[in-house]
PDB file of C-alpha atoms in Angstrom:
ATOM      1  CA  ASP A   1     -10.724  -2.112  -2.539  1.00  0.00           C
ATOM      2  CA  VAL A   2      -7.153  -1.803  -1.597  1.00  0.00           C
ATOM      3  CA  LYS A   3      -6.597   0.500   1.286  1.00  0.00           C
ATOM      4  CA  VAL A   4      -3.369   1.973   2.602  1.00  0.00           C
ATOM      5  CA  THR A   5      -4.036   4.141   5.702  1.00  0.00           C
ATOM      6  CA  GLN A   6      -1.863   6.599   7.046  1.00  0.00           C
ATOM      7  CA  SER A   7      -2.305   7.385  10.857  1.00  0.00           C
ATOM      8  CA  SER A   8      -2.578  11.167  10.620  1.00  0.00           C
ATOM      9  CA  ARG A   9      -3.440  13.483   7.690  1.00  0.00           C
ATOM     10  CA  TYR A  10      -1.740  16.566   9.504  1.00  0.00           C
ATOM     11  CA  LEU A  11       1.007  16.580  12.212  1.00  0.00           C
ATOM     12  CA  VAL A  12       2.820  19.534  13.762  1.00  0.00           C
ATOM     13  CA  LYS A  13       6.052  18.692  15.659  1.00  0.00           C
ATOM     14  CA  ARG A  14       8.782  20.798  17.261  1.00  0.00           C
ATOM     15  CA  THR A  15      12.545  20.502  16.350  1.00  0.00           C
ATOM     16  CA  GLY A  16      14.167  17.649  17.991  1.00  0.00           C
ATOM     17  CA  GLU A  17      11.101  15.661  18.712  1.00  0.00           C
ATOM     18  CA  LYS A  18      11.130  11.991  17.648  1.00  0.00           C
ATOM     19  CA  VAL A  19       8.233  11.429  15.147  1.00  0.00           C
ATOM     20  CA  PHE A  20       6.397   8.243  14.296  1.00  0.00           C
ATOM     21  CA  LEU A  21       4.407   8.151  11.067  1.00  0.00           C
ATOM     22  CA  GLU A  22       2.307   4.800  10.859  1.00  0.00           C
ATOM     23  CA  CYS A  23       0.972   3.015   7.689  1.00  0.00           C
ATOM     24  CA  VAL A  24      -1.349  -0.049   7.332  1.00  0.00           C
ATOM     25  CA  GLN A  25      -2.126  -1.912   4.341  1.00  0.00           C
ATOM     26  CA  ASP A  26      -4.880  -4.428   4.088  1.00  0.00           C
ATOM     27  CA  MET A  27      -3.895  -6.389   0.818  1.00  0.00           C
ATOM     28  CA  ASP A  28      -1.253  -8.646   2.129  1.00  0.00           C
ATOM     29  CA  HIS A  29       1.258  -6.914  -0.047  1.00  0.00           C
ATOM     30  CA  GLU A  30       4.902  -8.075   0.391  1.00  0.00           C
ATOM     31  CA  ASN A  31       6.156  -4.610  -0.468  1.00  0.00           C
ATOM     32  CA  MET A  32       5.900  -1.187   1.518  1.00  0.00           C
ATOM     33  CA  PHE A  33       7.453   2.068   0.750  1.00  0.00           C
ATOM     34  CA  TRP A  34       7.699   5.504   2.307  1.00  0.00           C
ATOM     35  CA  TYR A  35       8.068   8.371   0.066  1.00  0.00           C
ATOM     36  CA  ARG A  36       8.427  12.182   0.586  1.00  0.00           C
ATOM     37  CA  GLN A  37       6.758  14.564  -1.790  1.00  0.00           C
ATOM     38  CA  ASP A  38       8.076  18.295  -2.290  1.00  0.00           C
ATOM     39  CA  PRO A  39       7.121  20.498  -5.036  1.00  0.00           C
ATOM     40  CA  GLY A  40       9.134  20.222  -8.245  1.00  0.00           C
ATOM     41  CA  LEU A  41      11.068  17.246  -6.776  1.00  0.00           C
ATOM     42  CA  GLY A  42       8.272  14.684  -7.306  1.00  0.00           C
ATOM     43  CA  LEU A  43       8.320  11.762  -4.976  1.00  0.00           C
ATOM     44  CA  ARG A  44      11.558  10.543  -3.361  1.00  0.00           C
ATOM     45  CA  LEU A  45      11.995   7.212  -1.915  1.00  0.00           C
ATOM     46  CA  ILE A  46      12.986   7.170   1.828  1.00  0.00           C
ATOM     47  CA  TYR A  47      12.897   3.524   2.636  1.00  0.00           C
ATOM     48  CA  PHE A  48      11.447   0.212   1.275  1.00  0.00           C
ATOM     49  CA  SER A  49      10.589  -2.987   2.825  1.00  0.00           C
ATOM     50  CA  TYR A  50      10.052  -6.239   0.926  1.00  0.00           C
ATOM     51  CA  ASP A  51       9.109  -8.376   3.999  1.00  0.00           C
ATOM     52  CA  VAL A  52       8.669  -8.309   7.714  1.00  0.00           C
ATOM     53  CA  LYS A  53      11.731  -6.901   9.452  1.00  0.00           C
ATOM     54  CA  MET A  54      13.611  -6.400   6.160  1.00  0.00           C
ATOM     55  CA  LYS A  55      14.355  -2.848   4.987  1.00  0.00           C
ATOM     56  CA  GLU A  56      16.450  -1.230   2.273  1.00  0.00           C
ATOM     57  CA  LYS A  57      17.407   2.495   2.005  1.00  0.00           C
ATOM     58  CA  GLY A  58      15.988   4.522  -0.826  1.00  0.00           C
ATOM     59  CA  ASP A  59      17.368   7.803  -2.256  1.00  0.00           C
ATOM     60  CA  ILE A  60      17.032  10.039   0.887  1.00  0.00           C
ATOM     61  CA  PRO A  61      17.401   7.899   3.785  1.00  0.00           C
ATOM     62  CA  GLU A  62      19.385  10.304   6.210  1.00  0.00           C
ATOM     63  CA  GLY A  63      17.497  11.253   9.260  1.00  0.00           C
ATOM     64  CA  TYR A  64      14.960   8.583   9.112  1.00  0.00           C
ATOM     65  CA  SER A  65      14.531   4.963  10.156  1.00  0.00           C
ATOM     66  CA  VAL A  66      11.703   2.376   9.652  1.00  0.00           C
ATOM     67  CA  SER A  67      10.340  -0.559  11.319  1.00  0.00           C
ATOM     68  CA  ARG A  68       8.226  -3.345  10.025  1.00  0.00           C
ATOM     69  CA  GLU A  69       7.467  -5.955  12.667  1.00  0.00           C
ATOM     70  CA  LYS A  70       4.075  -7.001  10.885  1.00  0.00           C
ATOM     71  CA  LYS A  71       3.350  -7.652   7.295  1.00  0.00           C
ATOM     72  CA  GLU A  72       0.584  -4.998   7.153  1.00  0.00           C
ATOM     73  CA  ARG A  73       2.261  -2.238   9.149  1.00  0.00           C
ATOM     74  CA  PHE A  74       5.206  -0.058   8.089  1.00  0.00           C
ATOM     75  CA  SER A  75       6.395   2.688  10.299  1.00  0.00           C
ATOM     76  CA  LEU A  76       8.596   5.818   9.375  1.00  0.00           C
ATOM     77  CA  ILE A  77      10.630   7.449  12.340  1.00  0.00           C
ATOM     78  CA  LEU A  78      12.210  10.784  12.385  1.00  0.00           C
ATOM     79  CA  GLU A  79      14.799  10.164  15.240  1.00  0.00           C
ATOM     80  CA  SER A  80      15.191  13.906  15.712  1.00  0.00           C
ATOM     81  CA  ALA A  81      12.689  16.022  13.681  1.00  0.00           C
ATOM     82  CA  SER A  82      14.359  19.145  11.828  1.00  0.00           C
ATOM     83  CA  THR A  83      12.627  21.916   9.823  1.00  0.00           C
ATOM     84  CA  ASN A  84      13.823  20.505   6.624  1.00  0.00           C
ATOM     85  CA  GLN A  85      11.934  17.456   7.115  1.00  0.00           C
ATOM     86  CA  THR A  86       8.681  19.530   6.745  1.00  0.00           C
ATOM     87  CA  SER A  87       6.960  17.917   3.876  1.00  0.00           C
ATOM     88  CA  MET A  88       4.339  15.617   2.733  1.00  0.00           C
ATOM     89  CA  TYR A  89       4.860  11.880   3.473  1.00  0.00           C
ATOM     90  CA  LEU A  90       3.356   9.127   1.529  1.00  0.00           C
ATOM     91  CA  CYS A  91       3.179   5.480   2.298  1.00  0.00           C
ATOM     92  CA  ALA A  92       2.693   2.949  -0.591  1.00  0.00           C
ATOM     93  CA  SER A  93       2.267  -0.827  -0.846  1.00  0.00           C
ATOM     94  CA  SER A  94       2.510  -3.381  -3.631  1.00  0.00           C
ATOM     95  CA  TYR A  95       2.957  -6.962  -4.635  1.00  0.00           C
ATOM     96  CA  SER A  96       6.528  -8.208  -5.523  1.00  0.00           C
ATOM     97  CA  GLY A  97       7.659  -7.346  -9.090  1.00  0.00           C
ATOM     98  CA  ASN A  98       6.739  -4.248 -11.206  1.00  0.00           C
ATOM     99  CA  THR A  99       3.158  -3.874 -10.344  1.00  0.00           C
ATOM    100  CA  GLU A 100       0.719  -1.082  -9.459  1.00  0.00           C
ATOM    101  CA  ALA A 101       1.699   0.550  -6.058  1.00  0.00           C
ATOM    102  CA  PHE A 102      -1.108   1.793  -3.942  1.00  0.00           C
ATOM    103  CA  PHE A 103      -0.841   4.983  -2.052  1.00  0.00           C
ATOM    104  CA  GLY A 104      -1.990   6.377   1.225  1.00  0.00           C
ATOM    105  CA  GLN A 105      -3.490   9.915   1.388  1.00  0.00           C
ATOM    106  CA  GLY A 106      -0.394  11.300   2.740  1.00  0.00           C
ATOM    107  CA  THR A 107       0.829  12.935   6.105  1.00  0.00           C
ATOM    108  CA  ARG A 108       1.665  16.554   5.875  1.00  0.00           C
ATOM    109  CA  LEU A 109       4.238  16.981   8.593  1.00  0.00           C
ATOM    110  CA  THR A 110       5.310  20.414   9.776  1.00  0.00           C
ATOM    111  CA  VAL A 111       8.374  20.843  12.006  1.00  0.00           C
ATOM    112  CA  VAL A 112       8.433  24.217  13.816  1.00  0.00           C
TER     113      VAL A 112
ATOM    114  CA  GLN B   1      20.712  13.810  -9.451  1.00  0.00           C
ATOM    115  CA  GLN B   2      17.217  13.258 -10.872  1.00  0.00           C
ATOM    116  CA  GLN B   3      17.262  10.081 -13.017  1.00  0.00           C
ATOM    117  CA  VAL B   4      13.675  10.753 -14.459  1.00  0.00           C
ATOM    118  CA  LYS B   5      13.224  14.243 -15.664  1.00  0.00           C
ATOM    119  CA  GLN B   6       9.592  15.450 -16.559  1.00  0.00           C
ATOM    120  CA  SER B   7       8.404  18.435 -18.404  1.00  0.00           C
ATOM    121  CA  PRO B   8       6.609  20.782 -18.506  1.00  0.00           C
ATOM    122  CA  GLN B   9       6.229  21.551 -14.760  1.00  0.00           C
ATOM    123  CA  SER B  10       2.806  23.002 -15.579  1.00  0.00           C
ATOM    124  CA  LEU B  11       0.464  22.872 -18.560  1.00  0.00           C
ATOM    125  CA  ILE B  12      -2.898  24.527 -19.310  1.00  0.00           C
ATOM    126  CA  VAL B  13      -5.089  23.185 -22.038  1.00  0.00           C
ATOM    127  CA  GLN B  14      -8.632  23.948 -23.243  1.00  0.00           C
ATOM    128  CA  LYS B  15     -11.402  21.411 -23.007  1.00  0.00           C
ATOM    129  CA  GLY B  16     -10.976  19.084 -25.727  1.00  0.00           C
ATOM    130  CA  GLY B  17      -7.437  19.719 -26.448  1.00  0.00           C
ATOM    131  CA  ILE B  18      -4.642  17.369 -26.266  1.00  0.00           C
ATOM    132  CA  SER B  19      -2.412  17.335 -23.265  1.00  0.00           C
ATOM    133  CA  ILE B  20       1.318  16.018 -23.658  1.00  0.00           C
ATOM    134  CA  ILE B  21       3.707  15.446 -20.886  1.00  0.00           C
ATOM    135  CA  ASN B  22       7.183  14.134 -21.390  1.00  0.00           C
ATOM    136  CA  CYS B  23       9.803  12.272 -19.627  1.00  0.00           C
ATOM    137  CA  ALA B  24      13.215  11.209 -20.068  1.00  0.00           C
ATOM    138  CA  TYR B  25      15.189   8.620 -18.131  1.00  0.00           C
ATOM    139  CA  GLU B  26      18.714   7.882 -17.773  1.00  0.00           C
ATOM    140  CA  ASN B  27      19.076   4.124 -16.311  1.00  0.00           C
ATOM    141  CA  THR B  28      18.721   1.773 -19.145  1.00  0.00           C
ATOM    142  CA  ALA B  29      17.945  -1.039 -16.600  1.00  0.00           C
ATOM    143  CA  PHE B  30      14.399   0.531 -16.012  1.00  0.00           C
ATOM    144  CA  ASP B  31      11.715  -2.046 -17.202  1.00  0.00           C
ATOM    145  CA  TYR B  32       8.616  -0.437 -16.057  1.00  0.00           C
ATOM    146  CA  PHE B  33       7.188   2.871 -16.878  1.00  0.00           C
ATOM    147  CA  PRO B  34       4.044   3.949 -15.077  1.00  0.00           C
ATOM    148  CA  TRP B  35       2.195   7.210 -14.960  1.00  0.00           C
ATOM    149  CA  TYR B  36       0.484   8.288 -11.769  1.00  0.00           C
ATOM    150  CA  GLN B  37      -2.214  10.910 -11.310  1.00  0.00           C
ATOM    151  CA  GLN B  38      -2.694  12.740  -8.096  1.00  0.00           C
ATOM    152  CA  PHE B  39      -5.777  15.027  -7.207  1.00  0.00           C
ATOM    153  CA  PRO B  40      -5.442  17.700  -4.471  1.00  0.00           C
ATOM    154  CA  GLY B  41      -5.538  15.987  -0.912  1.00  0.00           C
ATOM    155  CA  LYS B  42      -5.223  12.391  -2.347  1.00  0.00           C
ATOM    156  CA  GLY B  43      -2.328   9.997  -2.915  1.00  0.00           C
ATOM    157  CA  PRO B  44      -1.156   9.491  -6.364  1.00  0.00           C
ATOM    158  CA  ALA B  45      -3.048   6.647  -8.312  1.00  0.00           C
ATOM    159  CA  LEU B  46      -1.846   4.565 -11.127  1.00  0.00           C
ATOM    160  CA  LEU B  47      -3.253   5.774 -14.495  1.00  0.00           C
ATOM    161  CA  ILE B  48      -1.473   3.682 -17.007  1.00  0.00           C
ATOM    162  CA  ALA B  49       1.813   1.858 -17.463  1.00  0.00           C
ATOM    163  CA  ILE B  50       4.047   0.361 -20.135  1.00  0.00           C
ATOM    164  CA  ARG B  51       7.024  -1.853 -20.417  1.00  0.00           C
ATOM    165  CA  PRO B  52       9.933  -1.314 -23.034  1.00  0.00           C
ATOM    166  CA  ASP B  53       9.019  -4.104 -25.252  1.00  0.00           C
ATOM    167  CA  VAL B  54       6.163  -2.086 -26.809  1.00  0.00           C
ATOM    168  CA  SER B  55       6.349   1.465 -28.172  1.00  0.00           C
ATOM    169  CA  GLU B  56       2.762   2.488 -27.295  1.00  0.00           C
ATOM    170  CA  LYS B  57      -0.118   1.726 -25.221  1.00  0.00           C
ATOM    171  CA  LYS B  58      -3.625   2.982 -25.140  1.00  0.00           C
ATOM    172  CA  GLU B  59      -6.280   3.036 -22.521  1.00  0.00           C
ATOM    173  CA  GLY B  60      -9.382   5.114 -23.193  1.00  0.00           C
ATOM    174  CA  ARG B  61      -8.319   8.903 -23.912  1.00  0.00           C
ATOM    175  CA  PHE B  62      -4.830   7.970 -22.292  1.00  0.00           C
ATOM    176  CA  THR B  63      -1.699   6.942 -24.216  1.00  0.00           C
ATOM    177  CA  ILE B  64       1.606   6.367 -23.491  1.00  0.00           C
ATOM    178  CA  SER B  65       4.442   6.618 -26.134  1.00  0.00           C
ATOM    179  CA  PHE B  66       7.793   4.954 -25.551  1.00  0.00           C
ATOM    180  CA  ASN B  67      10.956   5.430 -27.419  1.00  0.00           C
ATOM    181  CA  LYS B  68      13.689   2.956 -25.955  1.00  0.00           C
ATOM    182  CA  SER B  69      16.461   4.274 -28.212  1.00  0.00           C
ATOM    183  CA  ALA B  70      15.949   7.924 -27.135  1.00  0.00           C
ATOM    184  CA  LYS B  71      15.101   6.955 -23.440  1.00  0.00           C
ATOM    185  CA  GLN B  72      12.065   9.022 -23.419  1.00  0.00           C
ATOM    186  CA  PHE B  73       8.380   8.406 -22.824  1.00  0.00           C
ATOM    187  CA  SER B  74       5.199  10.548 -22.959  1.00  0.00           C
ATOM    188  CA  LEU B  75       1.683  10.705 -22.006  1.00  0.00           C
ATOM    189  CA  HIS B  76      -0.867  11.992 -24.228  1.00  0.00           C
ATOM    190  CA  ILE B  77      -4.461  12.767 -22.909  1.00  0.00           C
ATOM    191  CA  MET B  78      -6.794  13.132 -25.670  1.00  0.00           C
ATOM    192  CA  ASP B  79     -10.019  15.169 -25.660  1.00  0.00           C
ATOM    193  CA  SER B  80      -8.798  16.652 -22.249  1.00  0.00           C
ATOM    194  CA  GLN B  81     -11.507  17.415 -19.879  1.00  0.00           C
ATOM    195  CA  PRO B  82     -11.711  19.808 -16.820  1.00  0.00           C
ATOM    196  CA  GLY B  83     -11.787  16.590 -14.642  1.00  0.00           C
ATOM    197  CA  ASP B  84      -8.304  15.587 -15.846  1.00  0.00           C
ATOM    198  CA  SER B  85      -7.100  18.557 -13.903  1.00  0.00           C
ATOM    199  CA  ALA B  86      -4.479  17.002 -11.546  1.00  0.00           C
ATOM    200  CA  THR B  87      -0.973  16.454 -11.122  1.00  0.00           C
ATOM    201  CA  TYR B  88       0.627  13.763 -13.170  1.00  0.00           C
ATOM    202  CA  PHE B  89       3.817  12.040 -12.305  1.00  0.00           C
ATOM    203  CA  CYS B  90       5.787   9.683 -14.774  1.00  0.00           C
ATOM    204  CA  ALA B  91       7.898   7.127 -12.835  1.00  0.00           C
ATOM    205  CA  ALA B  92      10.347   4.137 -13.624  1.00  0.00           C
ATOM    206  CA  SER B  93      11.579   1.068 -11.734  1.00  0.00           C
ATOM    207  CA  LYS B  94      13.598  -1.970 -12.334  1.00  0.00           C
ATOM    208  CA  GLY B  95      13.517  -5.454 -10.991  1.00  0.00           C
ATOM    209  CA  ALA B  96      11.327  -7.309  -8.164  1.00  0.00           C
ATOM    210  CA  GLY B  97      11.675  -4.567  -5.718  1.00  0.00           C
ATOM    211  CA  ASN B  98       9.380  -2.303  -7.570  1.00  0.00           C
ATOM    212  CA  MET B  99      11.332   1.013  -6.094  1.00  0.00           C
ATOM    213  CA  LEU B 100       9.743   3.709  -8.152  1.00  0.00           C
ATOM    214  CA  THR B 101      11.861   6.587  -9.280  1.00  0.00           C
ATOM    215  CA  PHE B 102       9.451   9.583 -10.059  1.00  0.00           C
ATOM    216  CA  GLY B 103       9.735  12.646 -12.159  1.00  0.00           C
ATOM    217  CA  GLY B 104       9.153  16.066 -10.736  1.00  0.00           C
ATOM    218  CA  GLY B 105       5.369  16.384 -11.850  1.00  0.00           C
ATOM    219  CA  THR B 106       3.358  18.233 -14.063  1.00  0.00           C
ATOM    220  CA  ARG B 107       0.147  20.158 -12.658  1.00  0.00           C
ATOM    221  CA  LEU B 108      -2.207  20.033 -15.397  1.00  0.00           C
ATOM    222  CA  MET B 109      -5.176  22.508 -15.742  1.00  0.00           C
ATOM    223  CA  VAL B 110      -7.895  21.964 -18.190  1.00  0.00           C
ATOM    224  CA  LYS B 111      -9.875  25.078 -18.877  1.00  0.00           C
ATOM    225  CA  PRO B 112     -13.746  24.638 -19.566  1.00  0.00           C
TER     226      PRO B 112
END
């Protein structure tokens, strides 16, 4: 079974803190993604990585950065957390091409 | 600007009925159209997917209908069961990057 594991299920952080969300996949997938899920808006792509150290901005990259130093690990960084970044964050991975994306269980982040 | 529009936002169906969820897209470069199913507390999981060279794909009780000229596609769930109660997302992507653009989601409740 493919596993995409996100390091935390729930996080509460203060405004202005630097926040790290970690994601690990065990299927040797080339592609990794970070999405944000908000009610009524579906999932919106924050960043995408197609290889180690490679990244592309998604639809809503402002306020976020990413790091992929190893193929299996993809980190999302909130440089200075703000209350409008309170959301559910989902990591996903897939092989290259239009194939099934596998999602982690999500991290519910609350910024107070 | 939402490139994939999904309706309805919520749907209540009696057990044994047909659930129908519709999506419309704008970008004619999209060439892969998956549907994802999400249960509470879980990440989305691929349910069924279609490519634009076919007009219909069926897997068990789940069918995707695809209308390329109208830029619309829909999910039909036949003989809906309470276990189908979940949130459903349509999505679209293009090219090798597999960056999915999601609709806003439909919360389906199937009443016993």
